PDB file of C-alpha atoms in Angstrom:
ATOM      1  CA  ASP W 245     170.487  84.206  15.014  1.00  0.00           C
ATOM      2  CA  ASN W 246     170.470  86.960  17.902  1.00  0.00           C
ATOM      3  CA  LEU W 247     172.229  89.817  16.494  1.00  0.00           C
ATOM      4  CA  GLY W 248     169.092  91.687  15.314  1.00  0.00           C
ATOM      5  CA  GLU W 249     166.056  92.723  17.504  1.00  0.00           C
ATOM      6  CA  CYS W 250     167.272  91.597  21.174  1.00  0.00           C
ATOM      7  CA  TYR W 251     168.756  93.080  24.104  1.00  0.00           C
ATOM      8  CA  ALA W 252     172.444  93.868  23.964  1.00  0.00           C
ATOM      9  CA  HIS W 253     172.920  91.085  26.318  1.00  0.00           C
ATOM     10  CA  GLU W 254     171.039  88.668  24.747  1.00  0.00           C
ATOM     11  CA  LYS W 255     173.121  88.961  21.558  1.00  0.00           C
ATOM     12  CA  THR W 256     175.033  85.797  20.020  1.00  0.00           C
ATOM     13  CA  LEU W 257     176.519  84.919  16.791  1.00  0.00           C
ATOM     14  CA  PRO W 258     174.437  83.272  13.514  1.00  0.00           C
ATOM     15  CA  VAL W 259     175.233  79.562  14.206  1.00  0.00           C
ATOM     16  CA  ASP W 260     176.319  79.080  10.516  1.00  0.00           C
ATOM     17  CA  VAL W 261     179.193  81.797  11.386  1.00  0.00           C
ATOM     18  CA  PHE W 262     182.292  79.485  10.948  1.00  0.00           C
ATOM     19  CA  LEU W 263     180.808  78.409   7.355  1.00  0.00           C
ATOM     20  CA  TRP W 264     180.355  81.793   5.863  1.00  0.00           C
ATOM     21  CA  ASP W 265     183.031  83.514   3.112  1.00  0.00           C
ATOM     22  CA  ASP W 266     186.079  85.708   4.163  1.00  0.00           C
ATOM     23  CA  ALA W 267     184.655  89.052   2.756  1.00  0.00           C
ATOM     24  CA  SER W 268     181.076  88.113   5.052  1.00  0.00           C
ATOM     25  CA  LEU W 269     183.197  87.363   7.872  1.00  0.00           C
ATOM     26  CA  GLY W 270     185.283  90.575   7.676  1.00  0.00           C
ATOM     27  CA  TRP W 271     181.985  92.560   7.008  1.00  0.00           C
ATOM     28  CA  LEU W 272     180.366  91.191  10.419  1.00  0.00           C
ATOM     29  CA  LEU W 273     184.029  91.481  12.328  1.00  0.00           C
ATOM     30  CA  SER W 274     184.197  95.280  11.178  1.00  0.00           C
ATOM     31  CA  GLY W 275     180.710  96.049  12.504  1.00  0.00           C
ATOM     32  CA  LEU W 276     181.087  94.483  15.863  1.00  0.00           C
ATOM     33  CA  PHE W 277     184.705  96.330  16.293  1.00  0.00           C
ATOM     34  CA  SER W 278     183.331  99.675  14.921  1.00  0.00           C
ATOM     35  CA  ALA W 279     180.524  99.475  17.294  1.00  0.00           C
ATOM     36  CA  ASP W 280     181.512  98.328  20.195  1.00  0.00           C
ATOM     37  CA  GLY W 281     185.524  97.671  19.810  1.00  0.00           C
ATOM     38  CA  CYS W 282     188.501  99.089  18.971  1.00  0.00           C
ATOM     39  CA  VAL W 283     192.046  97.405  17.185  1.00  0.00           C
ATOM     40  CA  GLU W 284     195.118  99.643  18.686  1.00  0.00           C
ATOM     41  CA  LEU W 285     198.084  99.373  16.781  1.00  0.00           C
ATOM     42  CA  ARG W 286     201.502  98.478  19.070  1.00  0.00           C
ATOM     43  CA  LYS W 287     205.199  97.866  18.340  1.00  0.00           C
ATOM     44  CA  ASN W 288     204.892  94.328  18.905  1.00  0.00           C
ATOM     45  CA  GLY W 289     201.769  93.955  17.293  1.00  0.00           C
ATOM     46  CA  CYS W 290     198.273  94.945  17.735  1.00  0.00           C
ATOM     47  CA  SER W 291     195.676  95.108  20.922  1.00  0.00           C
ATOM     48  CA  LEU W 292     191.865  94.379  19.853  1.00  0.00           C
ATOM     49  CA  ARG W 293     189.054  95.151  22.808  1.00  0.00           C
ATOM     50  CA  LEU W 294     185.608  94.624  22.534  1.00  0.00           C
ATOM     51  CA  ARG W 295     183.203  95.761  25.036  1.00  0.00           C
ATOM     52  CA  LEU W 296     179.771  93.795  25.126  1.00  0.00           C
ATOM     53  CA  THR W 297     177.510  92.823  27.679  1.00  0.00           C
ATOM     54  CA  SER W 298     176.742  89.786  26.120  1.00  0.00           C
ATOM     55  CA  ARG W 299     179.274  87.013  27.659  1.00  0.00           C
ATOM     56  CA  ARG W 300     178.403  84.417  24.949  1.00  0.00           C
ATOM     57  CA  LEU W 301     179.228  86.853  22.129  1.00  0.00           C
ATOM     58  CA  VAL W 302     182.584  87.795  23.980  1.00  0.00           C
ATOM     59  CA  VAL W 303     183.038  84.083  23.719  1.00  0.00           C
ATOM     60  CA  GLU W 304     181.655  83.011  20.438  1.00  0.00           C
ATOM     61  CA  THR W 305     183.861  86.164  19.158  1.00  0.00           C
ATOM     62  CA  GLN W 306     186.889  85.085  20.658  1.00  0.00           C
ATOM     63  CA  ARG W 307     186.489  81.317  19.023  1.00  0.00           C
ATOM     64  CA  LEU W 308     185.622  82.798  15.490  1.00  0.00           C
ATOM     65  CA  LEU W 309     189.074  84.952  15.792  1.00  0.00           C
ATOM     66  CA  GLU W 310     191.111  82.138  17.103  1.00  0.00           C
ATOM     67  CA  LEU W 311     189.650  79.139  14.322  1.00  0.00           C
ATOM     68  CA  ARG W 312     189.036  81.185  11.255  1.00  0.00           C
ATOM     69  CA  LEU W 313     191.689  84.015  11.594  1.00  0.00           C
ATOM     70  CA  GLY W 314     194.160  82.637  13.826  1.00  0.00           C
ATOM     71  CA  VAL W 315     193.766  85.466  16.246  1.00  0.00           C
ATOM     72  CA  TRP W 316     194.589  84.185  19.410  1.00  0.00           C
ATOM     73  CA  THR W 317     193.174  86.114  22.585  1.00  0.00           C
ATOM     74  CA  SER W 318     195.142  86.622  25.882  1.00  0.00           C
ATOM     75  CA  SER W 319     192.788  87.714  27.949  1.00  0.00           C
ATOM     76  CA  LEU W 320     188.946  87.770  27.921  1.00  0.00           C
ATOM     77  CA  LYS W 321     187.156  90.130  29.952  1.00  0.00           C
ATOM     78  CA  HIS W 322     183.037  90.469  30.252  1.00  0.00           C
ATOM     79  CA  ILE W 323     181.313  93.882  31.273  1.00  0.00           C
ATOM     80  CA  SER W 324     178.077  93.207  32.807  1.00  0.00           C
ATOM     81  CA  LYS W 325     175.132  94.826  32.360  1.00  0.00           C
ATOM     82  CA  GLU W 326     175.299  96.240  35.571  1.00  0.00           C
ATOM     83  CA  LYS W 327     178.500  97.699  35.587  1.00  0.00           C
ATOM     84  CA  LEU W 328     177.953  99.463  32.096  1.00  0.00           C
ATOM     85  CA  ASP W 329     174.740 100.801  33.241  1.00  0.00           C
ATOM     86  CA  ASN W 330     176.577 102.259  36.287  1.00  0.00           C
ATOM     87  CA  GLY W 331     179.118 103.813  33.579  1.00  0.00           C
ATOM     88  CA  ARG W 332     182.338 101.487  34.667  1.00  0.00           C
TER      89      ARG W 332
END
């Protein structure tokens, strides 16, 4: 599990995350979005945004949202460590 002591661009979800109960999954996603993202309510739904340097964590979170919660995303954007360091 690489959510603890590692660099931000190395973070990944725990291997067994798809087996977690709903409450634990909720806490994980709440932590991710509280620290590195936001949820924005709109007239026609909502927008979920995460700003992460770990491309793998972005893809894993997207898959988790889709397969466990039925939340389908329309786009995926990875912010490279270099761009984040330069404030872009």
